[in-house]
Short mmCIF file of C-alpha atoms in Angstrom, two decimals:
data_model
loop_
_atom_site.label_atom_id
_atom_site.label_comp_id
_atom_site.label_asym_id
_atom_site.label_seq_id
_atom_site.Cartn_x
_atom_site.Cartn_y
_atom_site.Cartn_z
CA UNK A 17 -6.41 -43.65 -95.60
CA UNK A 18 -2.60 -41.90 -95.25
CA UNK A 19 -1.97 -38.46 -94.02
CA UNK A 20 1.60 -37.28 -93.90
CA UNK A 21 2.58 -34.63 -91.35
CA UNK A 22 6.07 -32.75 -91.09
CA UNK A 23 7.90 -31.37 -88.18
CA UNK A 24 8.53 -28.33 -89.19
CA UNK A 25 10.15 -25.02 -86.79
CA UNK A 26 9.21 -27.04 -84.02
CA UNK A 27 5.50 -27.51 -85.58
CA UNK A 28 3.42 -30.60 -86.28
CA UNK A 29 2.00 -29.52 -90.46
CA UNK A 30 0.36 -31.60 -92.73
CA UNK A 31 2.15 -32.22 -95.49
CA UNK A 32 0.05 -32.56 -99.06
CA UNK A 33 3.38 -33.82 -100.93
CA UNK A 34 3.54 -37.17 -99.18
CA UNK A 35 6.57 -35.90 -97.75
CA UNK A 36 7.50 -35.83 -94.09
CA UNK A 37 8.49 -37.80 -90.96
CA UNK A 38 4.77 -38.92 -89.09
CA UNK A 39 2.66 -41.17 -90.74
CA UNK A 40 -0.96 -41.57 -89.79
CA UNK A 41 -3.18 -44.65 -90.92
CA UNK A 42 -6.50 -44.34 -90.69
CA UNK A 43 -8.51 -47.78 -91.09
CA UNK A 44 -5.81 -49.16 -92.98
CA UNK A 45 -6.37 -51.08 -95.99
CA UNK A 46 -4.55 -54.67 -96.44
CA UNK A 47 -1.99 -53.48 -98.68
CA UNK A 48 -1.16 -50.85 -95.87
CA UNK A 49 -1.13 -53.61 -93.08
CA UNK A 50 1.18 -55.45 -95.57
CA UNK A 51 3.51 -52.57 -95.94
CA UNK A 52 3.35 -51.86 -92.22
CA UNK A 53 4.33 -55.51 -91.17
CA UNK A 54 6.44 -56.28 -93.79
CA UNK A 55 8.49 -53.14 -95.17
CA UNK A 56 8.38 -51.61 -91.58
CA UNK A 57 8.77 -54.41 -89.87
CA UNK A 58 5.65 -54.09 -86.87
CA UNK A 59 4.75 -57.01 -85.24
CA UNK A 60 1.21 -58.29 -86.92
CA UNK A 61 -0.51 -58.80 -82.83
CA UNK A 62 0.26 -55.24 -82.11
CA UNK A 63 -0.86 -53.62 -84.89
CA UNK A 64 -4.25 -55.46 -84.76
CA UNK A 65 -3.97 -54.46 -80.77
CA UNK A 66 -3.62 -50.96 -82.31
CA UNK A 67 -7.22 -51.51 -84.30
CA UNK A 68 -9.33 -52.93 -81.70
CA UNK A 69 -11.02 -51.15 -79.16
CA UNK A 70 -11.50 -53.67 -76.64
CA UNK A 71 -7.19 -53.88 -76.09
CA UNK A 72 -5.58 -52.72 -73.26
CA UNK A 73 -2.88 -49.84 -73.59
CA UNK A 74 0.73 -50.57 -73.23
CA UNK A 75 4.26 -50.51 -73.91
CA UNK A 76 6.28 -52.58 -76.54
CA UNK A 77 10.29 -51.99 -77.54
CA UNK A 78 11.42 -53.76 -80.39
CA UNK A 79 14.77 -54.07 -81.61
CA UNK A 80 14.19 -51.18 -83.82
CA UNK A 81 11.08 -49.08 -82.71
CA UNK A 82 8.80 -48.49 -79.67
CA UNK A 83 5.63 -49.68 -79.88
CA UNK A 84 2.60 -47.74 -77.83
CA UNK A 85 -1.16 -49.27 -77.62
CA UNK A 86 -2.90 -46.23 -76.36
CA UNK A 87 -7.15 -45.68 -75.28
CA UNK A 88 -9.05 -42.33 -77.12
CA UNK A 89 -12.00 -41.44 -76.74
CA UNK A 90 -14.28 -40.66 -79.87
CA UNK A 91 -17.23 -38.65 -79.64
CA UNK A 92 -20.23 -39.59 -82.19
CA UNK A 93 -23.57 -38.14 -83.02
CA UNK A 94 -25.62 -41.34 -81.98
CA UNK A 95 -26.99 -42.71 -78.58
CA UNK A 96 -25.72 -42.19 -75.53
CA UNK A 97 -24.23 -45.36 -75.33
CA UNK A 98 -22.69 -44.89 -78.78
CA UNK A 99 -21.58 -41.23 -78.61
CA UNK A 100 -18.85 -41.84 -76.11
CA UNK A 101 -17.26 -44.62 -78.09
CA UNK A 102 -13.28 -45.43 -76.77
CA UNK A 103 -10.52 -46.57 -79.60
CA UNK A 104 -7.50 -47.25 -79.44
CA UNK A 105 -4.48 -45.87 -81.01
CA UNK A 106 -0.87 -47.51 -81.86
CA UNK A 107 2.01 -45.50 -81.94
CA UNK A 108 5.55 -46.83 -83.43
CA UNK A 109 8.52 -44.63 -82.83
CA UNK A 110 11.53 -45.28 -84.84
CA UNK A 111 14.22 -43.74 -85.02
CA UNK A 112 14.02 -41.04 -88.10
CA UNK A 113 10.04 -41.70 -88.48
CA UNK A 114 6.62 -41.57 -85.90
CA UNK A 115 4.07 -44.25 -87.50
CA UNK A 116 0.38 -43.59 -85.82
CA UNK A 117 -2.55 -46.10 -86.96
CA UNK A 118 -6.33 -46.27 -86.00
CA UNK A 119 -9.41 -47.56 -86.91
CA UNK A 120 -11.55 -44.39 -86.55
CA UNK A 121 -10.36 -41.05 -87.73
CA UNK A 122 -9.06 -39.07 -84.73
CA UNK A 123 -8.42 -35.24 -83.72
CA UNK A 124 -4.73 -35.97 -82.85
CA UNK A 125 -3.34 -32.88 -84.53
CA UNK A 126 -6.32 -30.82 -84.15
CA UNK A 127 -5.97 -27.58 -81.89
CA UNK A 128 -2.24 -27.18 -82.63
CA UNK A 129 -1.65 -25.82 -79.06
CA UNK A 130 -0.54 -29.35 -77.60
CA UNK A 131 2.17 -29.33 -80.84
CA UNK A 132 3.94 -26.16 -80.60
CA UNK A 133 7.76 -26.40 -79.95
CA UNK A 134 8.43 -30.00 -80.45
CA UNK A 135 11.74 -30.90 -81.16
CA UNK A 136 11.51 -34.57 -82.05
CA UNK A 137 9.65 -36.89 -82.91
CA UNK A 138 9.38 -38.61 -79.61
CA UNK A 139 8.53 -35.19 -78.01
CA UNK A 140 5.50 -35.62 -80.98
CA UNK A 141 5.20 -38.71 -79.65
CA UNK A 142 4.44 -37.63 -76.04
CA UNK A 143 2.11 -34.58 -77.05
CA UNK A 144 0.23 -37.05 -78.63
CA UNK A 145 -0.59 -38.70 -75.27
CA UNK A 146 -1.14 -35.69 -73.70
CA UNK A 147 -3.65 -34.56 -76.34
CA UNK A 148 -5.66 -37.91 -75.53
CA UNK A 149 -5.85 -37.07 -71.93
CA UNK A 150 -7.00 -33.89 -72.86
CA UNK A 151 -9.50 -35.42 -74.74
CA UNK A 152 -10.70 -37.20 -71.86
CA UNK A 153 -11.27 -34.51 -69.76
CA UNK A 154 -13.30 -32.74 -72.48
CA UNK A 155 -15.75 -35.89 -72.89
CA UNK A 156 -16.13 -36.31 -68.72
CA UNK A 157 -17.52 -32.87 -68.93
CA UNK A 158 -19.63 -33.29 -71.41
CA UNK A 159 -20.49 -36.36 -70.05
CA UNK A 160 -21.45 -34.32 -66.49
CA UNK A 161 -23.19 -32.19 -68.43
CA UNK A 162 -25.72 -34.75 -69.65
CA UNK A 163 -25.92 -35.91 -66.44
CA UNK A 164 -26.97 -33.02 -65.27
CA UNK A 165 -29.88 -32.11 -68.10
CA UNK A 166 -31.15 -35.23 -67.30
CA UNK A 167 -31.00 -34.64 -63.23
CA UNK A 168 -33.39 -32.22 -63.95
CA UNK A 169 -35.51 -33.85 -66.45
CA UNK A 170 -35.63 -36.14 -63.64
CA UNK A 171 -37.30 -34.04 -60.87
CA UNK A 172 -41.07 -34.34 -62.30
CA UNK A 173 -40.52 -37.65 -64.41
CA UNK A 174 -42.67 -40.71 -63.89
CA UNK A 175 -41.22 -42.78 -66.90
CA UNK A 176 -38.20 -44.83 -67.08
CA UNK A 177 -36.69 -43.34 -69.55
CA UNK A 178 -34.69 -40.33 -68.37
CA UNK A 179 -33.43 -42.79 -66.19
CA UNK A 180 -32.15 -45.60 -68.30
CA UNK A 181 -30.07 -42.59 -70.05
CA UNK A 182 -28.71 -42.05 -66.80
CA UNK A 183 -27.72 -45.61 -66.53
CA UNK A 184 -26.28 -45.91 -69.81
CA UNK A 185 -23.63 -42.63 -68.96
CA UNK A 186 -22.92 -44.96 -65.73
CA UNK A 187 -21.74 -47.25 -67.73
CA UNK A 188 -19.77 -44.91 -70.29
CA UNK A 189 -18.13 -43.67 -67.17
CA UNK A 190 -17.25 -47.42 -66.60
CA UNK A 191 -15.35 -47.94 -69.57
CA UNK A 192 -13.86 -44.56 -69.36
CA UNK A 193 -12.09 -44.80 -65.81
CA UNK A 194 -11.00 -48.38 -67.19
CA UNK A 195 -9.40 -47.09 -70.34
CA UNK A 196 -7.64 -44.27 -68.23
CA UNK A 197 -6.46 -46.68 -66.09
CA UNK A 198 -5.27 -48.34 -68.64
CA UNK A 199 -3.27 -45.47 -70.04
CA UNK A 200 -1.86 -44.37 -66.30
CA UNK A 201 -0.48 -48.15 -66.53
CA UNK A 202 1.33 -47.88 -69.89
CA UNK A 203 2.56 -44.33 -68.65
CA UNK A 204 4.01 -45.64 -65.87
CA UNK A 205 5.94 -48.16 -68.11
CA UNK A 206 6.98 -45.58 -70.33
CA UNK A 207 8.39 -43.79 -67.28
CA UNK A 208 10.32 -46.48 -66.31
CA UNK A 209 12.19 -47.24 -69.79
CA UNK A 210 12.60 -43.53 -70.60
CA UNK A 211 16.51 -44.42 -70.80
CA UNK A 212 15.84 -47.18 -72.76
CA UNK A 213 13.81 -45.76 -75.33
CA UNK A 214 16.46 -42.61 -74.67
CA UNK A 215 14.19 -39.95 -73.86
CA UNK A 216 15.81 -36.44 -73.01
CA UNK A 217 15.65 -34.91 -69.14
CA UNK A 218 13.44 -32.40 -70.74
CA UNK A 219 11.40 -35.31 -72.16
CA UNK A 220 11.21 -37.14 -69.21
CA UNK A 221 9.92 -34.11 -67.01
CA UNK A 222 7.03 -33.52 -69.99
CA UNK A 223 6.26 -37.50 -69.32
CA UNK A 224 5.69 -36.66 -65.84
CA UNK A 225 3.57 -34.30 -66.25
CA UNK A 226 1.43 -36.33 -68.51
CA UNK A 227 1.22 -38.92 -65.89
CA UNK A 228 0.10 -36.25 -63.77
CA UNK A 229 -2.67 -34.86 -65.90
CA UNK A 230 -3.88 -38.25 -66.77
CA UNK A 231 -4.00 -38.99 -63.00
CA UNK A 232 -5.93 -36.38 -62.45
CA UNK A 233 -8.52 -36.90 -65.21
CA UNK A 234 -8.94 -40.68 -63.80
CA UNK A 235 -10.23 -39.10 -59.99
CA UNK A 236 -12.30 -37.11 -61.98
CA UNK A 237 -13.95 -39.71 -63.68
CA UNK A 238 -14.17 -41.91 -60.74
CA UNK A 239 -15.69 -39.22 -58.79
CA UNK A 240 -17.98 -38.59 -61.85
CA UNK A 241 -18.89 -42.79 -61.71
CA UNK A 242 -19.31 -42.56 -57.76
CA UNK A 243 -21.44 -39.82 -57.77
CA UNK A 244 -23.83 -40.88 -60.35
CA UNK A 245 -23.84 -44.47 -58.86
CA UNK A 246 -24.66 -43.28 -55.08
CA UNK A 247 -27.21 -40.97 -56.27
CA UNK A 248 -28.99 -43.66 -58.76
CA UNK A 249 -31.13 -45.07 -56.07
CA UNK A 250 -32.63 -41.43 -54.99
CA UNK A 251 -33.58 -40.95 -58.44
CA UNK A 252 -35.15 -44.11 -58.42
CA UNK A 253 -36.90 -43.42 -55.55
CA UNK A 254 -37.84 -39.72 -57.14
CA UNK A 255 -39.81 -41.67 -59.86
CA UNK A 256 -41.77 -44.25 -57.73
CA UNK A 257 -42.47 -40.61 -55.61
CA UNK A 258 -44.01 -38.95 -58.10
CA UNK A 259 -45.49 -42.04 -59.35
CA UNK A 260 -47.13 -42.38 -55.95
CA UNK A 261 -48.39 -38.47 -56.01
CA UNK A 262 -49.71 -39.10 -59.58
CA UNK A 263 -51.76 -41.98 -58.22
CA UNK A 264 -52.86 -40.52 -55.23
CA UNK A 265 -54.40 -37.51 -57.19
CA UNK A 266 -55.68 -40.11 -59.44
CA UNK A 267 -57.91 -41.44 -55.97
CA UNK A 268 -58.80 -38.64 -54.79
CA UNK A 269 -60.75 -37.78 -57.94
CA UNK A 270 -62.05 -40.39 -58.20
CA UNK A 271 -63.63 -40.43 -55.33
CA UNK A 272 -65.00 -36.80 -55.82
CA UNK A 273 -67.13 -38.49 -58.48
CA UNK A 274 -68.02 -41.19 -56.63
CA UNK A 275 -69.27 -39.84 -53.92
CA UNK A 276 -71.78 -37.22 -54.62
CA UNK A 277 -72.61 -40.12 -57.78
CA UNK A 278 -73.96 -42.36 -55.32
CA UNK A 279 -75.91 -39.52 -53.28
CA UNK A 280 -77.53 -39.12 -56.99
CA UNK A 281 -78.42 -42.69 -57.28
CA UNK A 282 -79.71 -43.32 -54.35
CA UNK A 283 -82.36 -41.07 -54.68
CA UNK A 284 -82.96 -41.66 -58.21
CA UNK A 285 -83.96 -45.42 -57.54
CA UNK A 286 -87.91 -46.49 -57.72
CA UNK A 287 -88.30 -46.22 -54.33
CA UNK A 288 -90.15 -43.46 -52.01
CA UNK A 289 -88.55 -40.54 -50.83
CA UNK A 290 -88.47 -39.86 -47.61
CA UNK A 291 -90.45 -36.86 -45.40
CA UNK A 292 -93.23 -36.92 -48.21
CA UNK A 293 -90.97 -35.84 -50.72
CA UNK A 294 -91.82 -37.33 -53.89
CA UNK A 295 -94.19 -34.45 -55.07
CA UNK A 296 -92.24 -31.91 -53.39
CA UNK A 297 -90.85 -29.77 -55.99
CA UNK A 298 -87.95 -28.83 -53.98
CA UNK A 299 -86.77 -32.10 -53.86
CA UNK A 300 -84.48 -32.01 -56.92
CA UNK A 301 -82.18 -29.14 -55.25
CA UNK A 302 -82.43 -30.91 -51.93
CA UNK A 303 -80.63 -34.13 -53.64
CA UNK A 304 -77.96 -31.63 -55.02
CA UNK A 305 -77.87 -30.16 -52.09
CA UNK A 306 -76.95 -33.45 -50.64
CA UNK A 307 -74.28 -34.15 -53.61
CA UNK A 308 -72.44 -30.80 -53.39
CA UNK A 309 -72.60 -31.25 -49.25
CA UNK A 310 -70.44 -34.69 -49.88
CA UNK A 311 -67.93 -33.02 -52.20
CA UNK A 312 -67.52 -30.51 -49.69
CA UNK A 313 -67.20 -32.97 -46.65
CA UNK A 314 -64.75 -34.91 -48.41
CA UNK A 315 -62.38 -31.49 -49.54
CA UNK A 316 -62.72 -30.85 -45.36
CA UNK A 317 -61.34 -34.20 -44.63
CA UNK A 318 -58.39 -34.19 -47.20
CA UNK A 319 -57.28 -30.65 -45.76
CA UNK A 320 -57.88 -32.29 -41.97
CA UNK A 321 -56.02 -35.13 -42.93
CA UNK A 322 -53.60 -33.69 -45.26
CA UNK A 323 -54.06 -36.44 -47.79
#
């Protein structure tokens, strides 16, 4: 699939003509790859890189464009495992023309805010990365926000579930701090060759403060991962707790009905009561007596003891 966008007064538009200087590709089709190595002359490794999510971000420059391999996240409906998904995105800046491909349709342009005033295409170009961290920081908090729900869930839980969702947002927070890593690595080339690539003052200062934002979002997601790691073996221990409680309960039941159940049965066997007893018809509420006297004795001794 092809989407054309146009700068336009300093504005990132779609354009419905087929008209205009950016060029998205979304899971391209073979004739597109063809056109993309071929006309445009992209190296075939790199734009593969570009459609696999497993690549690392980075930095290419070619004789004739810039190639960038850059990590986005992409939120689903599914799992937890599956609804924080990472992709990656290539993004070839040539001269008169800003080529974008991915495998899974992304919210690049969406929430025009990070687009307003851009001058050029590379200043496009750097929004774009600034929209991913963005991004980010929108799916840690979500992402905190789950962990939380489930923190709670956790409190009276004596099933593993809860907390095998808990360790499956551990390791989405895994992948996340490596693929903003990753990005913070490619920035930091990209800060280096701004010259090179021949990037504006005004573009370079907008670089830096990408690299700061995406800085910032990697501490946050490491404190995110460190927190929910230390904390994993309390909740463990929260489970086996209330586990124990559960059980304990369980016991002490039990042994409410055993007790005053043997009082019963030993009296009901063929055998003689005692004190002349067996015609006595008081003897019936004297054995009850005897079963309601253990229930009580036992309720004294789990308050004494504080079982």
């Amino acid at each position: 699939m092809r989407r054309i966008y146009e700068l336009l007064s300093g504005k990132v538009l779609e354009n419905l003509y087929g008209q205009g200087q950016i060029t998205v590709f979304i899971r391209p089709e073979e004739a597109e790859r063809r056109y993309l190595i071929d006309e445009m002359t992209i190296d075939e490794h790199t734009l593969y890189s570009a459609l696999d999510p497993d690549e690392l971000a980075r930095l290419e420059i070619e004789s004739n464009h810039a190639a960038i391999i850059l990590k986005c996240p992409r939120a689903t409906t599914q799992d937890i495992v599956n609804q924080f998904e990472i992709c990656s995105i290539g993004m070839f800046i040539f001269k008169d023309q800003l080529i974008i491909v991915a495998d899974h349709d992304i919210p690049v342009f969406d929430g025009g805010k990070h687009f307003l005033k851009c001058q050029s295409l590379k200043d496009v170009a750097i929004k774009s990365i600034y929209k991913t961290t963005s991004l980010f920081l929108t799916q840690l908090r979500s992402i905190n926000r789950q962990a939380a729900d489930i923190e709670s869930k956790l409190q009276g839980a004596i099933k593993n579930e809860q907390l095998m969702h808990l360790f499956e947002l551990e390791k989405v927070l895994v992948y996340y701090v490596n693929a903003i890593h990753s990005n913070s690595i490619m920035l930091d080339k990209l800060r280096n060759n701004i010259v090179k690539l021949g990037f504006t003052v005004e573009q370079g200062e907008l670089l830096e403060d990408v690299s700061v934002e995406n800085s910032q979002c990697a501490k946050q997601a490491e404190i995110y991962s460190s927190i929910l790691a230390g904390l994993m073996d309390a909740r463990v221990s929260i489970i086996s707790n209330n586990l124990n409680i559960i059980m304990k309960t369980l016991t002490l039941i039990t042994l409410g009905i055993m007790v005053p159940t043997f009082v019963v049965s030993a009296f009901s066997m063929n055998v003689h009561l005692p004190f002349g007893m067996d015609e006595s018809p008081l003897s019936f509420w004297i054995i009850t007596s005897l079963a309601f006297a253990s229930v009580f004795l036992l309720v004294i001794l789990k308050k004494k003891n504080k079982w």
